[in-house]
XYZ file of C-alpha atoms in Angstrom:
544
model
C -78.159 -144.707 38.407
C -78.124 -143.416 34.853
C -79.752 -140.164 33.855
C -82.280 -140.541 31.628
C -81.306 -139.661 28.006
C -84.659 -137.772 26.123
C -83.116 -135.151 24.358
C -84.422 -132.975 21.696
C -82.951 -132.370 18.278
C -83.541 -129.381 15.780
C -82.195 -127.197 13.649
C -81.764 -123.590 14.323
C -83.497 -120.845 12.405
C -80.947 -117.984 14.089
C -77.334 -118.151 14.201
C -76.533 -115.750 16.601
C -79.224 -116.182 18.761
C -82.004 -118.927 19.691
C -85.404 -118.809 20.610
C -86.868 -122.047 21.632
C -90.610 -120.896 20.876
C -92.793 -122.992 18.339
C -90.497 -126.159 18.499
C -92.644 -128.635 18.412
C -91.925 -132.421 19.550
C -93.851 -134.674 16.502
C -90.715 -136.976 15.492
C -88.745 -139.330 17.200
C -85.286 -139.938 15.857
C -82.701 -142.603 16.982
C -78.756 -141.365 17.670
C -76.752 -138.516 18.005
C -73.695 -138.225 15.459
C -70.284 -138.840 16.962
C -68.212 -137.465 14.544
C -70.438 -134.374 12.630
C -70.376 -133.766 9.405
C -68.693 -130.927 7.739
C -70.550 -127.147 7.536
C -71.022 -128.094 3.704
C -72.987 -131.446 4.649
C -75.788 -129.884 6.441
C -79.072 -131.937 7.969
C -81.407 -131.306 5.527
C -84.772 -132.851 5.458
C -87.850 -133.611 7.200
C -87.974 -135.620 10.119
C -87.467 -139.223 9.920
C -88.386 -141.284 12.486
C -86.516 -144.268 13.929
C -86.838 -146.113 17.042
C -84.011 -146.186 20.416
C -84.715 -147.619 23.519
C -82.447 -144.805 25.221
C -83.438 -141.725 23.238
C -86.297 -139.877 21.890
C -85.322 -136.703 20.185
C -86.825 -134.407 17.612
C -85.380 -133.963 14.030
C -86.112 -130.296 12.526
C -84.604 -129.939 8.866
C -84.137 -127.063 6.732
C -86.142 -125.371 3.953
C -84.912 -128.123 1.083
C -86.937 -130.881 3.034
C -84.510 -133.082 1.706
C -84.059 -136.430 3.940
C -81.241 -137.321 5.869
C -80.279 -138.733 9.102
C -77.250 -139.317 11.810
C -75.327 -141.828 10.498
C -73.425 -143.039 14.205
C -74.886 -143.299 17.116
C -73.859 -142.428 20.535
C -74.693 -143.449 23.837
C -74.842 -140.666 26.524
C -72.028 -140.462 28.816
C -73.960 -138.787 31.765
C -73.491 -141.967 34.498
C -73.088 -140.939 37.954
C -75.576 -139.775 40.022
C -73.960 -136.801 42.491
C -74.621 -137.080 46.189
C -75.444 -133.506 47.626
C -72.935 -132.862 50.056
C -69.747 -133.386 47.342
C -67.449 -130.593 47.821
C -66.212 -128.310 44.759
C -63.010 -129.053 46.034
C -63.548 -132.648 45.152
C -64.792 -132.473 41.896
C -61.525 -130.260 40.976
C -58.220 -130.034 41.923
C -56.640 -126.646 42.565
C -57.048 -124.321 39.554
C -52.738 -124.497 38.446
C -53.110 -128.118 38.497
C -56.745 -128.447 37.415
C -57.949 -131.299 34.962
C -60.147 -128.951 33.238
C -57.132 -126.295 32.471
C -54.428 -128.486 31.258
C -51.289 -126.988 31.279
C -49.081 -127.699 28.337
C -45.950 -127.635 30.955
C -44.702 -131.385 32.553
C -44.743 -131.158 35.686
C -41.514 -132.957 36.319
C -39.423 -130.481 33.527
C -37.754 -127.960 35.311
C -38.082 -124.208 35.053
C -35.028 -123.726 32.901
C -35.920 -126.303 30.278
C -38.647 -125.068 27.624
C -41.801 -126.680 27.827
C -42.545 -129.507 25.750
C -46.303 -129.916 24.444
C -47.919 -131.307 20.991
C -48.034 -128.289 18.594
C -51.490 -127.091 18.691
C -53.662 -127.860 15.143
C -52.867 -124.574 13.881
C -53.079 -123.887 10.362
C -52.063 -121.569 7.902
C -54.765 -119.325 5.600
C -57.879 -117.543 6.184
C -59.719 -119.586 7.759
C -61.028 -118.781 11.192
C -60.484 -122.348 12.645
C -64.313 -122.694 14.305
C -64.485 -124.909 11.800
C -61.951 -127.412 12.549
C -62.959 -130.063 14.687
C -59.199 -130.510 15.865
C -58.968 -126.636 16.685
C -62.155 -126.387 18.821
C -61.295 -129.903 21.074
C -57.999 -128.386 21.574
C -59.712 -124.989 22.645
C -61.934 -126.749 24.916
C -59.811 -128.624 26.186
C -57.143 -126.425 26.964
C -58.642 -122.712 27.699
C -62.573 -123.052 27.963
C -63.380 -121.540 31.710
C -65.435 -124.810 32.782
C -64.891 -124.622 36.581
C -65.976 -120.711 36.485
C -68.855 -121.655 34.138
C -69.749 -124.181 36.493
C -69.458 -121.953 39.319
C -71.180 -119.254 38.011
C -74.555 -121.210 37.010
C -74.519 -123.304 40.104
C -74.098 -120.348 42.896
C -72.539 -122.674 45.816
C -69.056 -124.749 45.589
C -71.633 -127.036 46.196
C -73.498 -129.054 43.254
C -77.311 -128.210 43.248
C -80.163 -128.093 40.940
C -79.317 -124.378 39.794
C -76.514 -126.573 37.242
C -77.991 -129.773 37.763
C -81.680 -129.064 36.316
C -80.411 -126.176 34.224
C -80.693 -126.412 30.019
C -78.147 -126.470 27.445
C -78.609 -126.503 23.959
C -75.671 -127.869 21.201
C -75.178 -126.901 17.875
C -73.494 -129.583 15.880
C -71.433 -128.694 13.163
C -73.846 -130.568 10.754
C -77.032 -127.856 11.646
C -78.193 -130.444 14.209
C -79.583 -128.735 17.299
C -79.666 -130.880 20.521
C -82.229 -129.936 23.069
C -82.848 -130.253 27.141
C -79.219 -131.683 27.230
C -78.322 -131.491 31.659
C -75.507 -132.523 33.628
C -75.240 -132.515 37.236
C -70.974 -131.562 37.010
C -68.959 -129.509 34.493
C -66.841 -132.112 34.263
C -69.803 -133.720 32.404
C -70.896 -131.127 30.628
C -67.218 -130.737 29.515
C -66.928 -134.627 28.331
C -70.155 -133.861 26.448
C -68.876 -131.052 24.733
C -65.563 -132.872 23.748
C -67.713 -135.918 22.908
C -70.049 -134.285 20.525
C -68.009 -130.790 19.178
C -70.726 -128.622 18.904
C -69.874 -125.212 17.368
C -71.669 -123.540 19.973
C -73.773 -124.198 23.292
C -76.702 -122.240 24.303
C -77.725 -121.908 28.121
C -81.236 -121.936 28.955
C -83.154 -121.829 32.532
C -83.345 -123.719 35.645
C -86.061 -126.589 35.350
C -88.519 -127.790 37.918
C -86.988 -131.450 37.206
C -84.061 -132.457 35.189
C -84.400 -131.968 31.656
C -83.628 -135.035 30.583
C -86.428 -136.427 32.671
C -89.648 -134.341 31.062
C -91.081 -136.858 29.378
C -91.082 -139.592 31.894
C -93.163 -137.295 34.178
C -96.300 -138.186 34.942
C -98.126 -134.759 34.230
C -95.711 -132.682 31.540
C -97.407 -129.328 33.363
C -95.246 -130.535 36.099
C -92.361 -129.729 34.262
C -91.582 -125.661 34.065
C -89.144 -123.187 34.223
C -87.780 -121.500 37.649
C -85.309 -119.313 36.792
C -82.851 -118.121 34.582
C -81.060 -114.978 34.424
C -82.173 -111.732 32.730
C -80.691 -110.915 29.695
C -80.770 -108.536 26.903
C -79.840 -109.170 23.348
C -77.719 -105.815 21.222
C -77.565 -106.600 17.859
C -75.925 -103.942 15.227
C -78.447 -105.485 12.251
C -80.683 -102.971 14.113
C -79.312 -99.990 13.356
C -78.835 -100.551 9.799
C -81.400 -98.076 8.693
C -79.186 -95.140 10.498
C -75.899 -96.602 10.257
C -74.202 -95.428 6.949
C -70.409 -97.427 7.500
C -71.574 -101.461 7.355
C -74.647 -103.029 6.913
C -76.248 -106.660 7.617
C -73.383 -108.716 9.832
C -70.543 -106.704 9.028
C -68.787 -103.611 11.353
C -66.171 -101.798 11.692
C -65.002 -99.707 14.998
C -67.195 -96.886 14.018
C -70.350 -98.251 13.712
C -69.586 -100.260 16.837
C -70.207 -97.406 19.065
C -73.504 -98.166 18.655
C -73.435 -101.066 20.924
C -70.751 -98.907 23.442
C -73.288 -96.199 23.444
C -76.227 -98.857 24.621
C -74.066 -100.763 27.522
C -73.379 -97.278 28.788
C -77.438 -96.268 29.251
C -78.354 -100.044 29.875
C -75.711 -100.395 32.576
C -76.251 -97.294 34.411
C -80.390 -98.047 33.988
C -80.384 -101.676 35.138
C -77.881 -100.608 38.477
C -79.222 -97.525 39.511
C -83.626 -97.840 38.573
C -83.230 -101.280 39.235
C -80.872 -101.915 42.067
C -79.398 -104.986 40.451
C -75.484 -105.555 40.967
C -74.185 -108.697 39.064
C -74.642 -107.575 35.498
C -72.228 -109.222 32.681
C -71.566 -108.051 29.431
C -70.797 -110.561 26.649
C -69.568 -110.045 23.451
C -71.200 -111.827 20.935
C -68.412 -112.724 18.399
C -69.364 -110.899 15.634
C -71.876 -107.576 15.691
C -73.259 -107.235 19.179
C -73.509 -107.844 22.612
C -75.124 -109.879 25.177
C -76.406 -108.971 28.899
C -76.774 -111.273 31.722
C -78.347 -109.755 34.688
C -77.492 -112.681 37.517
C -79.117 -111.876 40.492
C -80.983 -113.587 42.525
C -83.679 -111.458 42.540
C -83.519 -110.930 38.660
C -83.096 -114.823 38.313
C -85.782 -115.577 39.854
C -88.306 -112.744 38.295
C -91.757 -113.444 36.435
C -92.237 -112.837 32.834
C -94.452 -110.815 33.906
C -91.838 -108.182 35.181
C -89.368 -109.308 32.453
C -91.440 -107.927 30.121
C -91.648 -104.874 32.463
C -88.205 -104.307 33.095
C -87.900 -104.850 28.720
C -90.735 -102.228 27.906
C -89.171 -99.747 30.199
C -85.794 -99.681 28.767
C -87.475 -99.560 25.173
C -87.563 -96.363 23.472
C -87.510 -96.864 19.936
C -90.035 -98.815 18.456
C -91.367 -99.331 14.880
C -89.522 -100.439 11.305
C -87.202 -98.584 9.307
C -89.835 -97.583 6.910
C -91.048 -93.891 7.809
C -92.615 -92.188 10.765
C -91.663 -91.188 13.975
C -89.521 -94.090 15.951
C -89.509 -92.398 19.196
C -92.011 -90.098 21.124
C -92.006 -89.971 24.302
C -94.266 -88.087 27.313
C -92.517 -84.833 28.596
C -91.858 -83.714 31.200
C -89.016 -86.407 30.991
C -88.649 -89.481 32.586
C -85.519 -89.323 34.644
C -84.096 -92.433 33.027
C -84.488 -90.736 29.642
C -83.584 -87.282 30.992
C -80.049 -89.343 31.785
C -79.874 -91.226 28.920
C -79.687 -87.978 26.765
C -76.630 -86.682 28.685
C -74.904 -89.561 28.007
C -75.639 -90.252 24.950
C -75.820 -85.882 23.317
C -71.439 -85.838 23.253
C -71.805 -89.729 21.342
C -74.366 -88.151 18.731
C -71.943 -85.379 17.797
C -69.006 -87.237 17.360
C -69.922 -90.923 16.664
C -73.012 -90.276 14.978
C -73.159 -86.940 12.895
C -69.458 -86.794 12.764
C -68.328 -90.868 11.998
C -71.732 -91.503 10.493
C -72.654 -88.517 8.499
C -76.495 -89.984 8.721
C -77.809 -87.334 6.373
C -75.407 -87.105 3.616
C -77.685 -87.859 0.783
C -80.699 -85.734 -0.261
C -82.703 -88.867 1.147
C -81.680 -88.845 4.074
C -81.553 -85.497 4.836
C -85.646 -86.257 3.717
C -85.826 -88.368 6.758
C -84.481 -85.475 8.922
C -87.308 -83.315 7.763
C -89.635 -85.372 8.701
C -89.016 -85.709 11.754
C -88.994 -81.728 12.419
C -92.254 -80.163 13.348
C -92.320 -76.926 11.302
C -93.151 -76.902 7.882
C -92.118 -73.425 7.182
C -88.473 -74.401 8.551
C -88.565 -77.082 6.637
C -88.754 -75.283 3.451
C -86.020 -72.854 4.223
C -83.467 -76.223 5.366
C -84.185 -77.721 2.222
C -83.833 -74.794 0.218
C -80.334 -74.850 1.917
C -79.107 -78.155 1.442
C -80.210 -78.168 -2.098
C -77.735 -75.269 -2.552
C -74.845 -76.910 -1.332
C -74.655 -80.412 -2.463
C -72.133 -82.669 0.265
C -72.833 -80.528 3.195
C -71.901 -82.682 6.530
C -74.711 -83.753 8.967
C -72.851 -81.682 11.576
C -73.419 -78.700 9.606
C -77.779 -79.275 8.443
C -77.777 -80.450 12.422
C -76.176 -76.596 13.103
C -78.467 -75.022 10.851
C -81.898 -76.396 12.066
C -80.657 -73.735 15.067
C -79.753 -70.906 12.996
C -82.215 -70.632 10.664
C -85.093 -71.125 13.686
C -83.251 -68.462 15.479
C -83.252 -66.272 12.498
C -87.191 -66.209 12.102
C -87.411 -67.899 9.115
C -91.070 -69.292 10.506
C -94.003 -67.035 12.526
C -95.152 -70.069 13.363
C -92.360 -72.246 15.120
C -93.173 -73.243 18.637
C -89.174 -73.570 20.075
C -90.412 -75.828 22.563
C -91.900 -78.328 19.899
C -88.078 -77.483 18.578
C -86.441 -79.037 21.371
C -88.504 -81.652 21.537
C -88.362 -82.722 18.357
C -84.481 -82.699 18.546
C -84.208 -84.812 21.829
C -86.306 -87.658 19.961
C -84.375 -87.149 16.875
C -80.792 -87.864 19.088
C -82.568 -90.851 20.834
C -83.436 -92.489 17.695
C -79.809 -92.136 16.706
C -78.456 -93.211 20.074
C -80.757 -95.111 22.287
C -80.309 -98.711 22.712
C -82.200 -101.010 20.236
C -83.431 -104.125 22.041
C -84.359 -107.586 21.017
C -86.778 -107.558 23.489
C -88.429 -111.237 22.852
C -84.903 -112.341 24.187
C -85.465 -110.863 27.403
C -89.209 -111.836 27.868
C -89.307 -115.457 28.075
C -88.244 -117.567 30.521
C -87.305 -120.623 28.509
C -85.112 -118.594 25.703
C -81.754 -119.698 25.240
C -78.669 -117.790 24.776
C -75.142 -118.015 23.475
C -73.014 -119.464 26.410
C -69.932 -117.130 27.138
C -66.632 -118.315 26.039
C -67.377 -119.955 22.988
C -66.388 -119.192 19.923
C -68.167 -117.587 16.756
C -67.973 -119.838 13.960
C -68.278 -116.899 11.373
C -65.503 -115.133 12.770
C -63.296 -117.706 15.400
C -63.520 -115.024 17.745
C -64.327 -115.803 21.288
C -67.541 -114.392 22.866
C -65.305 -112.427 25.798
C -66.569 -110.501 28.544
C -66.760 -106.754 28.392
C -65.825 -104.730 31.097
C -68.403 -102.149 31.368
C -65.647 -99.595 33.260
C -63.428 -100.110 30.547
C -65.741 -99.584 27.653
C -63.493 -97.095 25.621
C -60.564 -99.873 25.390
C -62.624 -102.451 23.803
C -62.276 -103.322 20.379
C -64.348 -106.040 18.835
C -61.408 -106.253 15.889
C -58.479 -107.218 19.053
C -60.378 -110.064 20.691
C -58.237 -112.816 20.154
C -59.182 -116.198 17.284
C -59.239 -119.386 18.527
C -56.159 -119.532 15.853
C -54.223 -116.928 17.435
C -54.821 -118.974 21.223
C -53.543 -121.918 20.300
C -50.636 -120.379 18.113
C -49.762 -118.397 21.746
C -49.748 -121.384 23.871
C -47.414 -123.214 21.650
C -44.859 -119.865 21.612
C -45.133 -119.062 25.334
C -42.003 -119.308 27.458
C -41.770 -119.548 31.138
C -40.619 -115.572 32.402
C -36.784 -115.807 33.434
C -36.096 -115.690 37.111
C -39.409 -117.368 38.565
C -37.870 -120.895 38.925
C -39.615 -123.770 39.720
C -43.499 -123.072 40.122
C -46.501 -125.199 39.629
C -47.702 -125.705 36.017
C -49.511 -123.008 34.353
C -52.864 -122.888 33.099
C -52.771 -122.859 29.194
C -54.912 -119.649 28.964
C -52.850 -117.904 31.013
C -50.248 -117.844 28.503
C -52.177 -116.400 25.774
C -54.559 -112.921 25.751
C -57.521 -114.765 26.859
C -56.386 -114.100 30.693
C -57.543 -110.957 31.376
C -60.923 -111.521 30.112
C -61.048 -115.381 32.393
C -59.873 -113.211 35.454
C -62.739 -110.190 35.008
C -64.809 -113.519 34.837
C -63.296 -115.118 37.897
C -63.721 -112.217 40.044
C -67.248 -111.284 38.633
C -68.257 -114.550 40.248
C -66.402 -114.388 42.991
C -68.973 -111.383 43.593
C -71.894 -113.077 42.806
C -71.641 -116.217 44.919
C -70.267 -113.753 48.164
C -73.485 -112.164 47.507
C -75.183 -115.364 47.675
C -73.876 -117.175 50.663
C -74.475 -113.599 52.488
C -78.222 -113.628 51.338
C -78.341 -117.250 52.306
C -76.939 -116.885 56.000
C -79.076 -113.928 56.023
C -82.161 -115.963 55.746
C -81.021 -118.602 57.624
C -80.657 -116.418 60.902
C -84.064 -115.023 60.194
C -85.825 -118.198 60.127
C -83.820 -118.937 63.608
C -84.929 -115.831 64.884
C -88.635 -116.416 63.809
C -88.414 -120.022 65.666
C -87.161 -119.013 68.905
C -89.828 -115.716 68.975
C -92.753 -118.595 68.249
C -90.800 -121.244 71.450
């Protein structure tokens, strides 16, 4: 039985990030493209409607409301209907030899003889390669993680509704956004993907009935989101107003200790206040990072307590422009009373040492303002004046010295101290897009995929291994392909089964952190569900 094929089209205000609120579904539009057009032929326009007896999907242009529309249609490839009891096992074969990570390697050439494979579509020049519709179907098909993704969304070796009813979102090279796409395998998620070339999928949550479906439901408030994972959005554009090295979407390894300094509070935060233990850090391609809290529990949460758990890991609040950005009730909070011991060595050295956040007379302004003694105010800017280019680790010595020396009858040392700890938070303390986490039905950046700004892939990040991360060494899809075509079998191992293409490039180690993260999560998940199973047993045979 086919799957029904409603999908929703629309073009995305965010490129880093969606948010699926205030999409509204007034057009009806006929065909997907097959082959996309170019990034400089983008959908422009308002919607146009057209009529399909297998499709009815929304057309959102852009601010030129300019007309245009798909110009080849597509039918949907989603055929089969899965029976329940099919085994992961049979939908893939085992992972050396598995369909979904070609090897480059025949099977039948020996160890001895090189390994002969079509040269990947590399090419020479600047460009990153995202754009390339040859590049990215090579990089899907060759090193995207799809049994792992499927395994990770699903829970079970078994197919169920947790992939099955969950929502993914395209974005076609042409701006075209493609809504409540579903598939009940990876494998046809994965023909999808290769079908259509998006330059990015988003993942949304778990439905009460197959997306696809919603609008042949008889009451639409049937159709609602269950669960989707908690996650957090870190984006550097956030810290502009205290960063001094970048600005907007550019960084640079010093400036990106910003987003080391919040996984290290966040982390710690959501494990230990929380309890939760499946927590995934994403890199986001460009300037940030992504968090996907995956436990059951957290899954299956309210947005209710969503917005709970987001208000009580926010600390700074307010714009850029002026006034205080953090004040918080004393005595402390434990969470913030550990937050400032991680974060007080960062603020020396990666703030007022890398950053120098109050080199200008302006700045320096901003400082004062945040100090609660006029009198000591006076005297510091008195100071500074007199020595023009004086480092931020020297005016953040001298606030001491100069309180110490009595320069004000007034100063209360405690309001000192205070003042100081909000002053490093604001500097330090995680800034949150916390409509991200809030909703249920937000969609986010799937894992693996690469950036089309930069070609980088969006890798996981090892929260133990924070210190070794650079943003600047995650690997292009450029440099992937150019690895699998140069790799050579190790002397000595002999014959051996093929090897997965992104083995052979520097992709593994981040597909392995993801293999055994799941690994983890789905242990976790049978345990809870034998767990409950001998419980209900053991409620049956008390009531017999």
């Amino acid at each position: 039985m086919p799957h029904s094929t409603s999908t929703e089209i629309s073009r995305p205000d965010d490129p880093e990030k969606m948010d699926v609120e205030g999409q509204t579904e007034n057009q009806e539009a006929q065909s997907l493209p097959d082959a996309p057009a170019s990034d400089s032929q983008p959908l422009n326009g308002s919607p146009q409607a057209v009529e399909d007896a297998d499709s009815n999907m929304i057309l959102e242009g852009n601010d030129s409301k300019e007309e245009k529309t798909a110009e080849s249609p597509v039918r949907s490839e989603v055929k089969p209907e899965i029976k329940s009891e099919v085994k992961l096992e049979e939908l893939f074969a085992d992972i050396e030899s598995d369909g979904e990570f070609p090897s480059s390697m025949n099977k039948d050439i020996k160890a001895s003889s090189p390994p002969e494979a079509p040269s990947s579509p590399v090419h020479n020049g600047p460009a990153t390669g995202a754009s390339d519709t040859e590049v990215m179907r090579s990089f899907y098909q060759r090193l995207f993680p799809w049994r792992y993704l499927f395994q990770w969304l699903n829970h079970s070796p078994t197919p169920s509704n947790d992939f099955g009813h969950r929502e993914f979102a395209l974005t076609l090279s042409n701006d075209v956004y493609l809504r409540y796409m579903s598939y009940p395998t990876a494998d046809l998620l994965r023909k999808d993907i290769l079908r259509l070339m998006p330059t990015r999928f988003e993942i949304g949550p778990v439905y009460s009935s197959n997306p696809r479906d919603r609008k042949t439901l008889r009451k639409s408030s049937s159709f609602k989101p269950l669960a989707k994972e908690l996650v957090f959005d870190i984006d550097m554009t956030d810290y502009d107003d205290i960063r001094t090295c970048c600005d907007k979407a550019n960084i640079c390894i010093k400036c990106w200790q910003f987003i080391t300094m919040a996984i290290k509070v966040m982390d710690v935060a959501l494990r230990d206040d929380f309890g939760f233990k499946h927590i995934m850090w994403v890199y986001s391609g460009r300037r940030g990072a992504h968090a996907w809290i995956c436990d059951k529990k957290a899954r299956q949460m309210s947005e209710q307590k969503r917005r709970a758990i987001a208000g009580y890991l926010t600390i700074v609040k307010g714009g850029a422009q002026g006034g205080k950005r953090v004040s918080i009730k004393r005595p402390l909070h434990p969470h913030v009373a550990r937050s400032l011991d991680i974060l007080k060595s960062h603020f020396q050295s990666d703030v007022l040492h890398d950053q120098d956040p109050w080199e200008t007379d302006e700045r320096s302004d901003r400082l004062l303002q945040l100090l609660p003694d006029r009198t000591l105010n006076d005297a510091l800017r008195k100071k500074w004046s007199s020595a023009p280019g004086r480092l931020s680790t020297a005016k953040w010595a001298d606030i001491d010295s100069l309180a110490k020396s009595g320069v004000s009858k007034t100063l209360d040392s405690k309001a000192l101290l205070e003042a100081k700890q909000d002053i490093l938070l604001e500097y330090t303390y995680p800034r949150l897009d916390i409509e991200v986490s809030k909703q249920l039905h937000h969609l986010l950046k799937s894992p693996f995929v690469v950036h089309p700004g930069t070609g980088r892939v969006c890798v996981p990040i090892n929260p133990k291994k924070l210190g070794d991360f650079d943003p600047f060494e995650v690997p292009t899809v450029m440099e992937l392909l150019t690895e699998i075509d140069e790799w050579s079998r190790p002397e000595g191992e002999g014959e051996a089964k093929p090897v997965p293409d992104w083995e052979k490039t520097r992709l593994k180690p981040y597909v392995e952190y993801f293999r055994l993260f799941i690994a983890a999560l789905m242990r976790d998940e049978q345990d809870i569900k034998v767990k409950r199973e001998r419980d209900e047993n053991a409620a049956d045979a008390m009531e017999f």
